[in-house]
């Protein structure tokens, strides 16, 4: 398991390099992916990008499994469109927003540990890239899985959610949970003086 790089480290602000073709299908690439998956699960988190373990490669892993989702309240799951996202490793992902619908929710990052903020993101995205074995991959995702993909692909461009957040909502995670749990996002934004798009 790797330790997770925290905001302030240069690697989180660089453009990651495409994974070279000759790495596809290798034991070396699979070992990196295995380490990323173990690190993500231990955190625990629902996604991890290679720069978060200090490696400037365009590589992400994501997983929001059904077991984890069962521990969340039904209302939370529904509001966030939090549907299961099976474990996937995506090499050299490219993202395209689909449609103009957006949603705003609290979001956190394993590299900005202990903090959370409201972030507005597209509700639907198309992701193209490669599997670790080099097969092409083309997926359209919506709801929470679309948010996870946007967050992770941002990491590969040196972008953190704090660059996109509604800064007035930036809070310690435990305080945001105490203050805003079960409150509709529209109310939270109003109370914080945030005008949602
Ligand atoms: Zn992150």
PDB file of C-alpha atoms and ligand atoms in Angstrom:
ATOM      1  CA  UNK A   1       0.000   0.000   0.000  1.00  0.00           C
ATOM      2  CA  UNK A   2       1.237   3.463  -0.838  1.00  0.00           C
ATOM      3  CA  UNK A   3       0.930   6.606   1.227  1.00  0.00           C
ATOM      4  CA  UNK A   4      -1.310   9.270  -0.255  1.00  0.00           C
ATOM      5  CA  UNK A   5       0.362  12.461  -1.385  1.00  0.00           C
ATOM      6  CA  UNK A   6      -1.152  15.605   0.185  1.00  0.00           C
ATOM      7  CA  UNK A   7      -1.897  18.999  -1.376  1.00  0.00           C
ATOM      8  CA  UNK A   8       1.308  20.997  -1.517  1.00  0.00           C
ATOM      9  CA  UNK A   9       3.311  18.256  -3.263  1.00  0.00           C
ATOM     10  CA  UNK A  10       4.308  19.325  -6.780  1.00  0.00           C
ATOM     11  CA  UNK A  11       3.166  16.070  -8.413  1.00  0.00           C
ATOM     12  CA  UNK A  12      -0.478  16.989  -7.720  1.00  0.00           C
ATOM     13  CA  UNK A  13      -0.105  20.141  -9.840  1.00  0.00           C
ATOM     14  CA  UNK A  14       1.596  18.656 -12.902  1.00  0.00           C
ATOM     15  CA  UNK A  15       0.092  17.395 -16.138  1.00  0.00           C
ATOM     16  CA  UNK A  16       0.477  13.633 -15.866  1.00  0.00           C
ATOM     17  CA  UNK A  17       2.194  11.820 -18.764  1.00  0.00           C
ATOM     18  CA  UNK A  18       0.312   9.326 -20.915  1.00  0.00           C
ATOM     19  CA  UNK A  19       1.122   5.748 -19.941  1.00  0.00           C
ATOM     20  CA  UNK A  20       3.452   4.506 -22.712  1.00  0.00           C
ATOM     21  CA  UNK A  21       2.032   1.821 -25.013  1.00  0.00           C
ATOM     22  CA  UNK A  22       4.802  -0.599 -24.093  1.00  0.00           C
ATOM     23  CA  UNK A  23       3.601  -0.642 -20.485  1.00  0.00           C
ATOM     24  CA  UNK A  24       0.157  -1.953 -21.441  1.00  0.00           C
ATOM     25  CA  UNK A  25      -0.439  -5.537 -20.364  1.00  0.00           C
ATOM     26  CA  UNK A  26       2.756  -5.650 -18.309  1.00  0.00           C
ATOM     27  CA  UNK A  27       3.303  -6.975 -14.816  1.00  0.00           C
ATOM     28  CA  UNK A  28       4.753  -3.558 -13.940  1.00  0.00           C
ATOM     29  CA  UNK A  29       1.539  -1.710 -14.844  1.00  0.00           C
ATOM     30  CA  UNK A  30      -0.605  -4.290 -13.063  1.00  0.00           C
ATOM     31  CA  UNK A  31       1.541  -3.947  -9.928  1.00  0.00           C
ATOM     32  CA  UNK A  32       0.965  -0.169  -9.917  1.00  0.00           C
ATOM     33  CA  UNK A  33      -2.781  -0.708 -10.348  1.00  0.00           C
ATOM     34  CA  UNK A  34      -2.877  -3.298  -7.549  1.00  0.00           C
ATOM     35  CA  UNK A  35      -1.127  -0.855  -5.250  1.00  0.00           C
ATOM     36  CA  UNK A  36      -3.531   1.948  -6.196  1.00  0.00           C
ATOM     37  CA  UNK A  37      -6.558  -0.289  -5.581  1.00  0.00           C
ATOM     38  CA  UNK A  38      -5.235  -1.405  -2.187  1.00  0.00           C
ATOM     39  CA  UNK A  39      -4.503   2.208  -1.233  1.00  0.00           C
ATOM     40  CA  UNK A  40      -7.944   3.419  -2.385  1.00  0.00           C
ATOM     41  CA  UNK A  41      -9.748   0.651  -0.483  1.00  0.00           C
ATOM     42  CA  UNK A  42      -7.746   1.165   2.700  1.00  0.00           C
ATOM     43  CA  UNK A  43      -8.321   4.938   2.744  1.00  0.00           C
ATOM     44  CA  UNK A  44     -11.261   4.248   2.120  1.00  0.00           C
ATOM     45  CA  UNK A  45     -12.114   6.144  -1.043  1.00  0.00           C
ATOM     46  CA  UNK A  46     -14.039   5.701  -4.282  1.00  0.00           C
ATOM     47  CA  UNK A  47     -11.268   6.733  -6.658  1.00  0.00           C
ATOM     48  CA  UNK A  48      -7.545   7.339  -6.836  1.00  0.00           C
ATOM     49  CA  UNK A  49      -5.321   8.860  -9.498  1.00  0.00           C
ATOM     50  CA  UNK A  50      -1.674   7.860  -9.985  1.00  0.00           C
ATOM     51  CA  UNK A  51      -0.332  11.317  -8.997  1.00  0.00           C
ATOM     52  CA  UNK A  52      -1.872  10.707  -5.557  1.00  0.00           C
ATOM     53  CA  UNK A  53       0.714   7.981  -4.985  1.00  0.00           C
ATOM     54  CA  UNK A  54       3.408  10.224  -6.442  1.00  0.00           C
ATOM     55  CA  UNK A  55       3.407   8.807  -9.978  1.00  0.00           C
ATOM     56  CA  UNK A  56       2.797  11.250 -12.845  1.00  0.00           C
ATOM     57  CA  UNK A  57       1.002   8.787 -15.105  1.00  0.00           C
ATOM     58  CA  UNK A  58      -2.441   9.181 -16.671  1.00  0.00           C
ATOM     59  CA  UNK A  59      -3.954   6.311 -14.746  1.00  0.00           C
ATOM     60  CA  UNK A  60      -6.948   6.156 -12.412  1.00  0.00           C
ATOM     61  CA  UNK A  61      -8.795   3.522 -10.436  1.00  0.00           C
ATOM     62  CA  UNK A  62     -12.405   3.881  -9.329  1.00  0.00           C
ATOM     63  CA  UNK A  63     -14.817   1.754  -7.300  1.00  0.00           C
ATOM     64  CA  UNK A  64     -18.026   2.525  -5.460  1.00  0.00           C
ATOM     65  CA  UNK A  65     -19.285  -0.907  -4.610  1.00  0.00           C
ATOM     66  CA  UNK A  66     -22.776  -1.998  -3.695  1.00  0.00           C
ATOM     67  CA  UNK A  67     -21.762  -3.023  -0.138  1.00  0.00           C
ATOM     68  CA  UNK A  68     -20.435   0.425   0.616  1.00  0.00           C
ATOM     69  CA  UNK A  69     -23.545   2.036  -0.843  1.00  0.00           C
ATOM     70  CA  UNK A  70     -25.750  -0.058   1.424  1.00  0.00           C
ATOM     71  CA  UNK A  71     -24.231   1.686   4.430  1.00  0.00           C
ATOM     72  CA  UNK A  72     -25.529   5.045   3.166  1.00  0.00           C
ATOM     73  CA  UNK A  73     -29.023   6.262   3.754  1.00  0.00           C
ATOM     74  CA  UNK A  74     -31.518   5.671   0.968  1.00  0.00           C
ATOM     75  CA  UNK A  75     -32.275   9.366   0.659  1.00  0.00           C
ATOM     76  CA  UNK A  76     -28.571  10.231   0.308  1.00  0.00           C
ATOM     77  CA  UNK A  77     -28.125   7.614  -2.373  1.00  0.00           C
ATOM     78  CA  UNK A  78     -31.151   8.800  -4.319  1.00  0.00           C
ATOM     79  CA  UNK A  79     -30.351  12.497  -4.127  1.00  0.00           C
ATOM     80  CA  UNK A  80     -26.775  11.939  -5.271  1.00  0.00           C
ATOM     81  CA  UNK A  81     -27.741   9.344  -7.917  1.00  0.00           C
ATOM     82  CA  UNK A  82     -25.176   7.209  -6.204  1.00  0.00           C
ATOM     83  CA  UNK A  83     -25.336   3.998  -8.194  1.00  0.00           C
ATOM     84  CA  UNK A  84     -22.687   1.265  -7.939  1.00  0.00           C
ATOM     85  CA  UNK A  85     -19.514   1.750  -9.948  1.00  0.00           C
ATOM     86  CA  UNK A  86     -17.611  -1.503 -10.422  1.00  0.00           C
ATOM     87  CA  UNK A  87     -13.845  -1.579  -9.925  1.00  0.00           C
ATOM     88  CA  UNK A  88     -12.112  -0.208 -12.999  1.00  0.00           C
ATOM     89  CA  UNK A  89      -8.633   0.943 -13.918  1.00  0.00           C
ATOM     90  CA  UNK A  90      -8.556   3.406 -16.808  1.00  0.00           C
ATOM     91  CA  UNK A  91      -5.383   4.283 -18.703  1.00  0.00           C
ATOM     92  CA  UNK A  92      -5.044   7.645 -20.480  1.00  0.00           C
ATOM     93  CA  UNK A  93      -8.680   8.679 -19.922  1.00  0.00           C
ATOM     94  CA  UNK A  94     -10.271  11.519 -21.879  1.00  0.00           C
ATOM     95  CA  UNK A  95     -13.450  13.074 -20.600  1.00  0.00           C
ATOM     96  CA  UNK A  96     -16.259  14.814 -22.387  1.00  0.00           C
ATOM     97  CA  UNK A  97     -19.263  16.402 -20.691  1.00  0.00           C
ATOM     98  CA  UNK A  98     -22.595  15.145 -22.021  1.00  0.00           C
ATOM     99  CA  UNK A  99     -25.468  17.634 -22.015  1.00  0.00           C
ATOM    100  CA  UNK A 100     -25.644  20.672 -19.788  1.00  0.00           C
ATOM    101  CA  UNK A 101     -27.217  19.262 -16.635  1.00  0.00           C
ATOM    102  CA  UNK A 102     -25.193  19.871 -13.474  1.00  0.00           C
ATOM    103  CA  UNK A 103     -25.421  18.996  -9.802  1.00  0.00           C
ATOM    104  CA  UNK A 104     -23.826  20.433  -6.681  1.00  0.00           C
ATOM    105  CA  UNK A 105     -22.771  18.325  -3.698  1.00  0.00           C
ATOM    106  CA  UNK A 106     -20.139  18.184  -0.990  1.00  0.00           C
ATOM    107  CA  UNK A 107     -17.032  16.472  -2.236  1.00  0.00           C
ATOM    108  CA  UNK A 108     -13.731  15.562  -0.621  1.00  0.00           C
ATOM    109  CA  UNK A 109     -10.315  14.351  -1.730  1.00  0.00           C
ATOM    110  CA  UNK A 110      -7.874  11.920  -0.134  1.00  0.00           C
ATOM    111  CA  UNK A 111      -5.124  14.450  -0.965  1.00  0.00           C
ATOM    112  CA  UNK A 112      -6.924  17.287   0.865  1.00  0.00           C
ATOM    113  CA  UNK A 113      -7.526  15.150   3.895  1.00  0.00           C
ATOM    114  CA  UNK A 114     -10.129  16.257   6.436  1.00  0.00           C
ATOM    115  CA  UNK A 115     -11.774  18.938   4.303  1.00  0.00           C
ATOM    116  CA  UNK A 116     -14.858  19.116   2.114  1.00  0.00           C
ATOM    117  CA  UNK A 117     -16.678  21.671  -0.047  1.00  0.00           C
ATOM    118  CA  UNK A 118     -19.562  22.049  -2.458  1.00  0.00           C
ATOM    119  CA  UNK A 119     -18.566  21.425  -6.066  1.00  0.00           C
ATOM    120  CA  UNK A 120     -20.786  21.818  -9.122  1.00  0.00           C
ATOM    121  CA  UNK A 121     -20.148  19.180 -11.774  1.00  0.00           C
ATOM    122  CA  UNK A 122     -21.697  17.774 -14.925  1.00  0.00           C
ATOM    123  CA  UNK A 123     -24.302  15.087 -14.312  1.00  0.00           C
ATOM    124  CA  UNK A 124     -23.274  13.011 -17.298  1.00  0.00           C
ATOM    125  CA  UNK A 125     -19.901  12.328 -18.898  1.00  0.00           C
ATOM    126  CA  UNK A 126     -18.396  10.173 -21.604  1.00  0.00           C
ATOM    127  CA  UNK A 127     -15.040   8.596 -20.785  1.00  0.00           C
ATOM    128  CA  UNK A 128     -12.731   7.171 -23.406  1.00  0.00           C
ATOM    129  CA  UNK A 129      -9.451   5.486 -22.656  1.00  0.00           C
ATOM    130  CA  UNK A 130      -7.741   2.130 -22.457  1.00  0.00           C
ATOM    131  CA  UNK A 131      -7.976  -0.844 -20.179  1.00  0.00           C
ATOM    132  CA  UNK A 132      -4.699  -1.906 -18.534  1.00  0.00           C
ATOM    133  CA  UNK A 133      -4.345  -4.519 -21.295  1.00  0.00           C
ATOM    134  CA  UNK A 134      -4.711  -1.923 -24.008  1.00  0.00           C
ATOM    135  CA  UNK A 135      -8.280  -2.538 -25.139  1.00  0.00           C
ATOM    136  CA  UNK A 136     -10.232   0.600 -25.892  1.00  0.00           C
ATOM    137  CA  UNK A 137     -12.866   1.652 -23.460  1.00  0.00           C
ATOM    138  CA  UNK A 138     -15.797   3.991 -24.053  1.00  0.00           C
ATOM    139  CA  UNK A 139     -18.324   4.579 -21.276  1.00  0.00           C
ATOM    140  CA  UNK A 140     -21.086   7.034 -20.536  1.00  0.00           C
ATOM    141  CA  UNK A 141     -21.748   7.563 -16.839  1.00  0.00           C
ATOM    142  CA  UNK A 142     -24.203   9.713 -14.934  1.00  0.00           C
ATOM    143  CA  UNK A 143     -24.892  10.764 -11.361  1.00  0.00           C
ATOM    144  CA  UNK A 144     -22.273  10.100  -8.679  1.00  0.00           C
ATOM    145  CA  UNK A 145     -20.096   7.855 -10.897  1.00  0.00           C
ATOM    146  CA  UNK A 146     -19.845  10.797 -13.345  1.00  0.00           C
ATOM    147  CA  UNK A 147     -18.667  13.002 -10.453  1.00  0.00           C
ATOM    148  CA  UNK A 148     -16.031  10.448  -9.413  1.00  0.00           C
ATOM    149  CA  UNK A 149     -14.664  10.299 -12.965  1.00  0.00           C
ATOM    150  CA  UNK A 150     -14.515  14.100 -13.274  1.00  0.00           C
ATOM    151  CA  UNK A 151     -12.673  14.343  -9.953  1.00  0.00           C
ATOM    152  CA  UNK A 152     -10.110  11.665 -10.859  1.00  0.00           C
ATOM    153  CA  UNK A 153      -9.441  12.876 -14.407  1.00  0.00           C
ATOM    154  CA  UNK A 154      -8.936  16.387 -12.979  1.00  0.00           C
ATOM    155  CA  UNK A 155      -6.044  14.943 -10.936  1.00  0.00           C
ATOM    156  CA  UNK A 156      -4.307  13.952 -14.186  1.00  0.00           C
ATOM    157  CA  UNK A 157      -4.433  17.594 -15.329  1.00  0.00           C
ATOM    158  CA  UNK A 158      -3.041  18.948 -12.054  1.00  0.00           C
ATOM    159  CA  UNK A 159      -6.455  20.150 -10.897  1.00  0.00           C
ATOM    160  CA  UNK A 160      -7.890  19.634  -7.409  1.00  0.00           C
ATOM    161  CA  UNK A 161     -11.501  20.082  -6.366  1.00  0.00           C
ATOM    162  CA  UNK A 162     -10.466  23.170  -4.415  1.00  0.00           C
ATOM    163  CA  UNK A 163      -9.926  24.855  -7.813  1.00  0.00           C
ATOM    164  CA  UNK A 164     -13.596  24.259  -8.628  1.00  0.00           C
ATOM    165  CA  UNK A 165     -15.268  24.489  -5.250  1.00  0.00           C
ATOM    166  CA  UNK A 166     -17.712  27.060  -3.969  1.00  0.00           C
ATOM    167  CA  UNK A 167     -15.079  28.398  -1.598  1.00  0.00           C
ATOM    168  CA  UNK A 168     -17.552  29.684   1.003  1.00  0.00           C
ATOM    169  CA  UNK A 169     -18.540  26.067   1.686  1.00  0.00           C
ATOM    170  CA  UNK A 170     -14.962  24.874   2.394  1.00  0.00           C
ATOM    171  CA  UNK A 171     -15.222  23.129   5.772  1.00  0.00           C
ATOM    172  CA  UNK A 172     -13.703  20.508   7.990  1.00  0.00           C
ATOM    173  CA  UNK A 173     -15.461  17.302   7.020  1.00  0.00           C
ATOM    174  CA  UNK A 174     -16.813  16.555  10.501  1.00  0.00           C
ATOM    175  CA  UNK A 175     -18.193  20.084  10.923  1.00  0.00           C
ATOM    176  CA  UNK A 176     -19.913  19.984   7.526  1.00  0.00           C
ATOM    177  CA  UNK A 177     -21.474  16.666   8.440  1.00  0.00           C
ATOM    178  CA  UNK A 178     -22.752  18.007  11.750  1.00  0.00           C
ATOM    179  CA  UNK A 179     -24.045  21.229  10.277  1.00  0.00           C
ATOM    180  CA  UNK A 180     -25.485  20.101   6.966  1.00  0.00           C
ATOM    181  CA  UNK A 181     -26.419  16.443   7.256  1.00  0.00           C
ATOM    182  CA  UNK A 182     -29.856  15.757   5.750  1.00  0.00           C
ATOM    183  CA  UNK A 183     -30.216  19.350   4.534  1.00  0.00           C
ATOM    184  CA  UNK A 184     -30.983  19.938   0.864  1.00  0.00           C
ATOM    185  CA  UNK A 185     -28.007  21.429  -0.980  1.00  0.00           C
ATOM    186  CA  UNK A 186     -30.095  24.440  -2.035  1.00  0.00           C
ATOM    187  CA  UNK A 187     -30.669  25.346   1.636  1.00  0.00           C
ATOM    188  CA  UNK A 188     -27.016  24.833   2.529  1.00  0.00           C
ATOM    189  CA  UNK A 189     -25.906  27.073  -0.331  1.00  0.00           C
ATOM    190  CA  UNK A 190     -28.385  29.787   0.637  1.00  0.00           C
ATOM    191  CA  UNK A 191     -27.222  29.765   4.260  1.00  0.00           C
ATOM    192  CA  UNK A 192     -23.609  30.011   3.190  1.00  0.00           C
ATOM    193  CA  UNK A 193     -24.313  32.863   0.789  1.00  0.00           C
ATOM    194  CA  UNK A 194     -23.554  30.817  -2.313  1.00  0.00           C
ATOM    195  CA  UNK A 195     -25.420  31.343  -5.567  1.00  0.00           C
ATOM    196  CA  UNK A 196     -25.638  27.988  -7.341  1.00  0.00           C
ATOM    197  CA  UNK A 197     -25.426  27.923 -11.149  1.00  0.00           C
TER     198      UNK A 197
HETATM  199 ZN1  LIG B   1      -8.905  13.575  -5.161  1.00  0.00          ZN
END
